[in-house]
Structure formats: structure tokens, C-alpha cells
């Protein structure tokens, strides 16, 4: 991430973390339910890149977390979650040690999505998986956050939103292929009144999409 982006998250760390218990509580619960659908498919151990204050790390029982924001890591530590300081493009971990790597609302805030995915490929064992969780550009939610970006929102002005096809292409370029997709958040932005059960497959109307990708086995 850019140092400017890091300072934004640092300065807004408390407000960012409080969102999960306030207006974002049903959104977060829906996203966790969708991600949980894929957990049985993932070999251990797990890493979350862009773990923030550790909300998903804790909810999904992820073994290790990494984030560049000191203030968010302090919040996670106060909650009893131990995370490491670092960037997704260049992590402090050895090659081939993780069974799965999570990127939840992370790719839109990094300098080089391709660089991060290449680093993920380095970190994973041969049978390892990458899990993306994000709001896609073509969804009503993605369109809303794009408008917020255009209006200069203090978080989203630094974000880049991607379509499903763009992510599929990016994954292929870095040696991954999509194996499973889960969708949730079909309630309209600003009208989320309850946590939603996830639905299989990709939908343009879903506010949150989870993509599971792996690396094809080498041909014999």
C-alpha cells in the first residue's frame, strides 16, 4: 500500500473498526457466512493479507494475519489477536508454507494487485488456495463505492474496483484458476436489515463476492 493510504487507515482506525459493530454488523455477518462456506475446502495453515483490525482473522479462525497499519494492528492486539506488520507485495514469510491465503477487501487498496498475487503464489504450497472477498465493480455496491471514490471519500478515493472478468484475468496471469464462487449481499446499499445466507455462483447483483482459486496440477 502507499504510505499515504496507510496514514489514512491509521488516522481513521477507530472509526474503521467501530463500523463492524455498528452500521456494518449485518454486512460483516453476511460476508463471514459466505467465506465460511469455503473453509472446509482449504488446507491449513491460513494467512490473511490486509487483516486490518483482525475482524475476519478472528471470525474465521485464521492462523496468521498481516497488515501495514500500525494503528489497526494495535486494535487487533487489544482484542487478543496477534498480527504482523507488513505489506502484501513483500511479506516476511518463507516460501511454500501456507495452505490458503485470504485477501478480503484488500486487492482494491494495494499498489500492485498482480504483485500481491505473485507473492501469494510464492507463499502457498503446491495444493494451496487463494480466497478473494470483495465488492465487484459491476454490482450496485461497487457502483456506490465508485461514486464515493469519485467524490473524494477519505478511504475509497485510494481504492480501485475490479470487475469479475478483470479478476479472473488477473488470477490467470499469476497462475491461478477460479474453482468456486459464492455471492451475498443482495439487499440494496443502505437497506441491509439482516444477515443473508450465501448463494452459490457469481451474480452481478451481489454486493460481496467470494472467489476461491487454486493452481492447476502440473501435467504428467
Tab-separated table of C-alpha atoms in Angstrom:
chain	number	residue	atom	x	y	z
A	1	UNK	CA	0.000	0.000	0.000
A	2	UNK	CA	1.007	3.614	-0.411
A	3	UNK	CA	2.306	5.332	2.692
A	4	UNK	CA	-0.498	7.859	2.188
A	5	UNK	CA	-3.062	5.049	2.281
A	6	UNK	CA	-1.511	3.688	5.452
A	7	UNK	CA	-1.727	7.092	7.148
A	8	UNK	CA	-5.417	7.327	6.206
A	9	UNK	CA	-6.189	3.975	7.804
A	10	UNK	CA	-4.081	4.900	10.818
A	11	UNK	CA	-5.894	8.192	11.329
A	12	UNK	CA	-9.309	6.567	10.909
A	13	UNK	CA	-8.507	3.254	12.624
A	14	UNK	CA	-11.006	3.571	15.476
A	15	UNK	CA	-13.863	4.601	13.167
A	16	UNK	CA	-12.980	1.797	10.721
A	17	UNK	CA	-13.076	-0.836	13.463
A	18	UNK	CA	-16.257	0.527	15.074
A	19	UNK	CA	-18.117	0.138	11.741
A	20	UNK	CA	-18.155	-3.642	12.217
A	21	UNK	CA	-20.219	-3.303	15.409
A	22	UNK	CA	-22.472	-0.500	14.157
A	23	UNK	CA	-23.849	0.070	10.647
A	24	UNK	CA	-21.742	-2.726	9.197
A	25	UNK	CA	-22.750	-5.511	11.579
A	26	UNK	CA	-25.183	-7.276	9.191
A	27	UNK	CA	-22.895	-6.666	6.215
A	28	UNK	CA	-19.982	-8.212	8.092
A	29	UNK	CA	-22.106	-11.148	9.262
A	30	UNK	CA	-23.215	-11.826	5.674
A	31	UNK	CA	-19.642	-11.703	4.414
A	32	UNK	CA	-18.452	-14.080	7.131
A	33	UNK	CA	-21.223	-16.559	6.272
A	34	UNK	CA	-20.146	-16.527	2.619
A	35	UNK	CA	-16.491	-17.053	3.450
A	36	UNK	CA	-17.320	-19.855	5.873
A	37	UNK	CA	-18.818	-21.858	3.002
A	38	UNK	CA	-15.343	-22.377	1.578
A	39	UNK	CA	-13.380	-23.088	4.752
A	40	UNK	CA	-13.754	-26.903	4.552
A	41	UNK	CA	-12.022	-26.776	1.145
A	42	UNK	CA	-8.907	-25.039	2.429
A	43	UNK	CA	-5.757	-26.778	3.662
A	44	UNK	CA	-4.110	-25.301	6.753
A	45	UNK	CA	-2.336	-23.168	7.833
A	46	UNK	CA	-4.062	-19.951	6.764
A	47	UNK	CA	-2.816	-16.390	6.277
A	48	UNK	CA	-4.826	-13.194	5.851
A	49	UNK	CA	-3.092	-10.363	3.993
A	50	UNK	CA	-4.624	-6.964	4.780
A	51	UNK	CA	-6.048	-8.208	8.068
A	52	UNK	CA	-6.763	-4.715	9.415
A	53	UNK	CA	-8.018	-4.865	13.000
A	54	UNK	CA	-8.402	-8.636	12.800
A	55	UNK	CA	-12.167	-8.878	12.453
A	56	UNK	CA	-12.129	-11.558	9.738
A	57	UNK	CA	-8.994	-13.150	11.173
A	58	UNK	CA	-10.859	-13.793	14.397
A	59	UNK	CA	-14.242	-14.707	12.894
A	60	UNK	CA	-12.739	-17.271	10.501
A	61	UNK	CA	-10.106	-18.595	12.907
A	62	UNK	CA	-7.261	-17.678	10.535
A	63	UNK	CA	-3.848	-18.651	11.891
A	64	UNK	CA	-1.770	-15.614	10.833
A	65	UNK	CA	-2.541	-12.037	9.786
A	66	UNK	CA	-0.552	-9.252	8.136
A	67	UNK	CA	-1.305	-5.541	7.712
A	68	UNK	CA	0.683	-2.321	7.095
A	69	UNK	CA	-1.342	-0.154	9.504
A	70	UNK	CA	0.219	0.120	12.958
A	71	UNK	CA	-2.951	1.582	14.489
A	72	UNK	CA	-5.163	-1.230	13.188
A	73	UNK	CA	-2.683	-3.803	14.472
A	74	UNK	CA	-2.814	-2.154	17.900
A	75	UNK	CA	-6.606	-2.523	17.932
A	76	UNK	CA	-6.272	-6.185	16.967
A	77	UNK	CA	-3.716	-6.745	19.707
A	78	UNK	CA	-6.034	-5.169	22.288
A	79	UNK	CA	-8.648	-7.699	21.164
A	80	UNK	CA	-6.184	-10.518	21.760
A	81	UNK	CA	-5.368	-11.097	18.077
A	82	UNK	CA	-1.691	-11.237	17.143
A	83	UNK	CA	-0.938	-9.862	13.677
A	84	UNK	CA	2.294	-8.939	11.912
A	85	UNK	CA	3.244	-5.626	10.339
A	86	UNK	CA	3.936	-5.849	6.617
A	87	UNK	CA	2.854	-5.316	3.018
A	88	UNK	CA	1.189	-7.795	0.725
A	89	UNK	CA	3.651	-7.220	-2.097
A	90	UNK	CA	6.593	-8.332	0.058
A	91	UNK	CA	5.725	-10.415	3.114
A	92	UNK	CA	8.146	-11.631	5.809
A	93	UNK	CA	7.179	-15.306	5.423
A	94	UNK	CA	9.049	-18.234	3.879
A	95	UNK	CA	8.002	-19.728	0.557
A	96	UNK	CA	5.544	-22.607	0.378
A	97	UNK	CA	4.393	-22.526	3.999
A	98	UNK	CA	0.647	-21.736	3.759
A	99	UNK	CA	-2.279	-23.836	2.657
A	100	UNK	CA	-4.525	-20.843	1.991
A	101	UNK	CA	-4.179	-17.067	1.779
A	102	UNK	CA	-7.146	-14.710	2.257
A	103	UNK	CA	-7.407	-11.289	0.590
A	104	UNK	CA	-10.612	-9.772	1.971
A	105	UNK	CA	-11.302	-6.225	0.713
A	106	UNK	CA	-7.550	-5.968	0.165
A	107	UNK	CA	-6.774	-6.006	-3.571
A	108	UNK	CA	-8.617	-2.734	-4.163
A	109	UNK	CA	-6.207	-0.911	-1.814
A	110	UNK	CA	-2.817	-2.228	-2.948
A	111	UNK	CA	-0.392	-0.650	-5.403
A	112	UNK	CA	0.065	-3.826	-7.408
A	113	UNK	CA	-2.661	-6.491	-7.313
A	114	UNK	CA	-0.562	-8.616	-9.625
A	115	UNK	CA	2.443	-8.218	-7.327
A	116	UNK	CA	0.373	-9.301	-4.327
A	117	UNK	CA	-0.966	-12.375	-6.138
A	118	UNK	CA	2.549	-13.308	-7.244
A	119	UNK	CA	3.620	-13.070	-3.604
A	120	UNK	CA	0.634	-15.234	-2.624
A	121	UNK	CA	1.745	-17.837	-5.180
A	122	UNK	CA	5.188	-17.842	-3.542
A	123	UNK	CA	3.735	-18.329	-0.077
A	124	UNK	CA	1.394	-21.186	-0.978
A	125	UNK	CA	2.147	-24.880	-1.023
A	126	UNK	CA	1.546	-26.615	-4.351
A	127	UNK	CA	-2.025	-27.537	-3.381
A	128	UNK	CA	-2.680	-24.158	-1.755
A	129	UNK	CA	-5.631	-21.845	-2.416
A	130	UNK	CA	-6.220	-18.117	-2.538
A	131	UNK	CA	-9.531	-16.665	-1.344
A	132	UNK	CA	-10.653	-13.246	-2.549
A	133	UNK	CA	-13.536	-11.431	-0.883
A	134	UNK	CA	-14.564	-8.101	-2.385
A	135	UNK	CA	-17.186	-5.801	-3.844
A	136	UNK	CA	-17.115	-6.024	-7.623
A	137	UNK	CA	-17.279	-3.013	-9.917
A	138	UNK	CA	-20.409	-4.168	-11.752
A	139	UNK	CA	-22.518	-4.644	-8.588
A	140	UNK	CA	-24.818	-1.972	-7.090
A	141	UNK	CA	-22.463	-1.841	-4.112
A	142	UNK	CA	-19.403	-1.450	-6.316
A	143	UNK	CA	-21.089	1.366	-8.199
A	144	UNK	CA	-21.909	3.093	-4.910
A	145	UNK	CA	-18.330	2.903	-3.690
A	146	UNK	CA	-17.047	4.089	-7.051
A	147	UNK	CA	-19.217	7.193	-6.620
A	148	UNK	CA	-17.764	7.643	-3.137
A	149	UNK	CA	-14.275	7.367	-4.633
A	150	UNK	CA	-15.118	9.960	-7.280
A	151	UNK	CA	-16.433	12.267	-4.550
A	152	UNK	CA	-13.119	12.056	-2.652
A	153	UNK	CA	-14.115	9.746	0.226
A	154	UNK	CA	-11.233	9.556	2.719
A	155	UNK	CA	-10.914	5.760	2.283
A	156	UNK	CA	-12.289	4.985	-1.164
A	157	UNK	CA	-10.509	7.731	-3.104
A	158	UNK	CA	-7.464	5.433	-2.923
A	159	UNK	CA	-9.351	2.297	-3.995
A	160	UNK	CA	-9.511	0.638	-7.406
A	161	UNK	CA	-12.544	-1.532	-8.018
A	162	UNK	CA	-12.416	-4.532	-10.341
A	163	UNK	CA	-14.941	-6.492	-12.356
A	164	UNK	CA	-15.244	-10.256	-12.161
A	165	UNK	CA	-13.690	-10.628	-15.621
A	166	UNK	CA	-10.750	-8.419	-14.644
A	167	UNK	CA	-10.095	-10.523	-11.552
A	168	UNK	CA	-10.416	-13.764	-13.497
A	169	UNK	CA	-7.822	-12.467	-15.975
A	170	UNK	CA	-5.528	-11.289	-13.186
A	171	UNK	CA	-5.714	-14.665	-11.460
A	172	UNK	CA	-4.865	-16.478	-14.686
A	173	UNK	CA	-1.911	-14.157	-15.287
A	174	UNK	CA	-0.489	-15.110	-11.883
A	175	UNK	CA	-1.003	-18.860	-12.284
A	176	UNK	CA	-4.391	-19.343	-10.617
A	177	UNK	CA	-7.725	-20.597	-11.890
A	178	UNK	CA	-11.145	-20.000	-10.335
A	179	UNK	CA	-12.569	-23.095	-8.630
A	180	UNK	CA	-15.584	-21.766	-6.723
A	181	UNK	CA	-17.601	-18.559	-6.340
A	182	UNK	CA	-20.018	-17.537	-3.563
A	183	UNK	CA	-22.245	-14.437	-3.585
A	184	UNK	CA	-24.054	-12.486	-0.881
A	185	UNK	CA	-25.446	-9.019	-0.022
A	186	UNK	CA	-28.412	-8.864	-2.370
A	187	UNK	CA	-30.042	-6.214	-0.183
A	188	UNK	CA	-29.561	-2.709	-1.510
A	189	UNK	CA	-26.870	-0.440	-0.058
A	190	UNK	CA	-28.219	1.426	2.946
A	191	UNK	CA	-31.064	-1.076	3.354
A	192	UNK	CA	-29.333	-4.054	4.967
A	193	UNK	CA	-31.646	-5.190	7.779
A	194	UNK	CA	-30.383	-8.722	8.416
A	195	UNK	CA	-27.541	-11.109	7.695
A	196	UNK	CA	-28.040	-13.029	4.445
A	197	UNK	CA	-27.387	-16.677	3.633
A	198	UNK	CA	-24.804	-17.022	0.842
A	199	UNK	CA	-25.695	-18.213	-2.651
A	200	UNK	CA	-23.502	-20.319	-4.938
A	201	UNK	CA	-22.082	-18.811	-8.118
A	202	UNK	CA	-21.374	-15.320	-9.418
A	203	UNK	CA	-24.118	-12.674	-9.557
A	204	UNK	CA	-23.823	-9.095	-10.803
A	205	UNK	CA	-26.404	-8.126	-8.180
A	206	UNK	CA	-24.369	-9.367	-5.211
A	207	UNK	CA	-22.650	-6.765	-3.072
A	208	UNK	CA	-19.953	-9.188	-1.906
A	209	UNK	CA	-18.325	-11.929	-3.943
A	210	UNK	CA	-16.003	-14.645	-2.672
A	211	UNK	CA	-13.674	-16.267	-5.209
A	212	UNK	CA	-11.697	-19.425	-4.469
A	213	UNK	CA	-8.787	-20.079	-6.821
A	214	UNK	CA	-6.036	-22.673	-6.980
A	215	UNK	CA	-3.152	-23.579	-9.196
A	216	UNK	CA	-3.677	-26.319	-11.776
A	217	UNK	CA	-1.786	-29.535	-11.126
A	218	UNK	CA	1.162	-29.995	-13.497
A	219	UNK	CA	0.521	-32.350	-16.375
A	220	UNK	CA	2.306	-35.689	-16.296
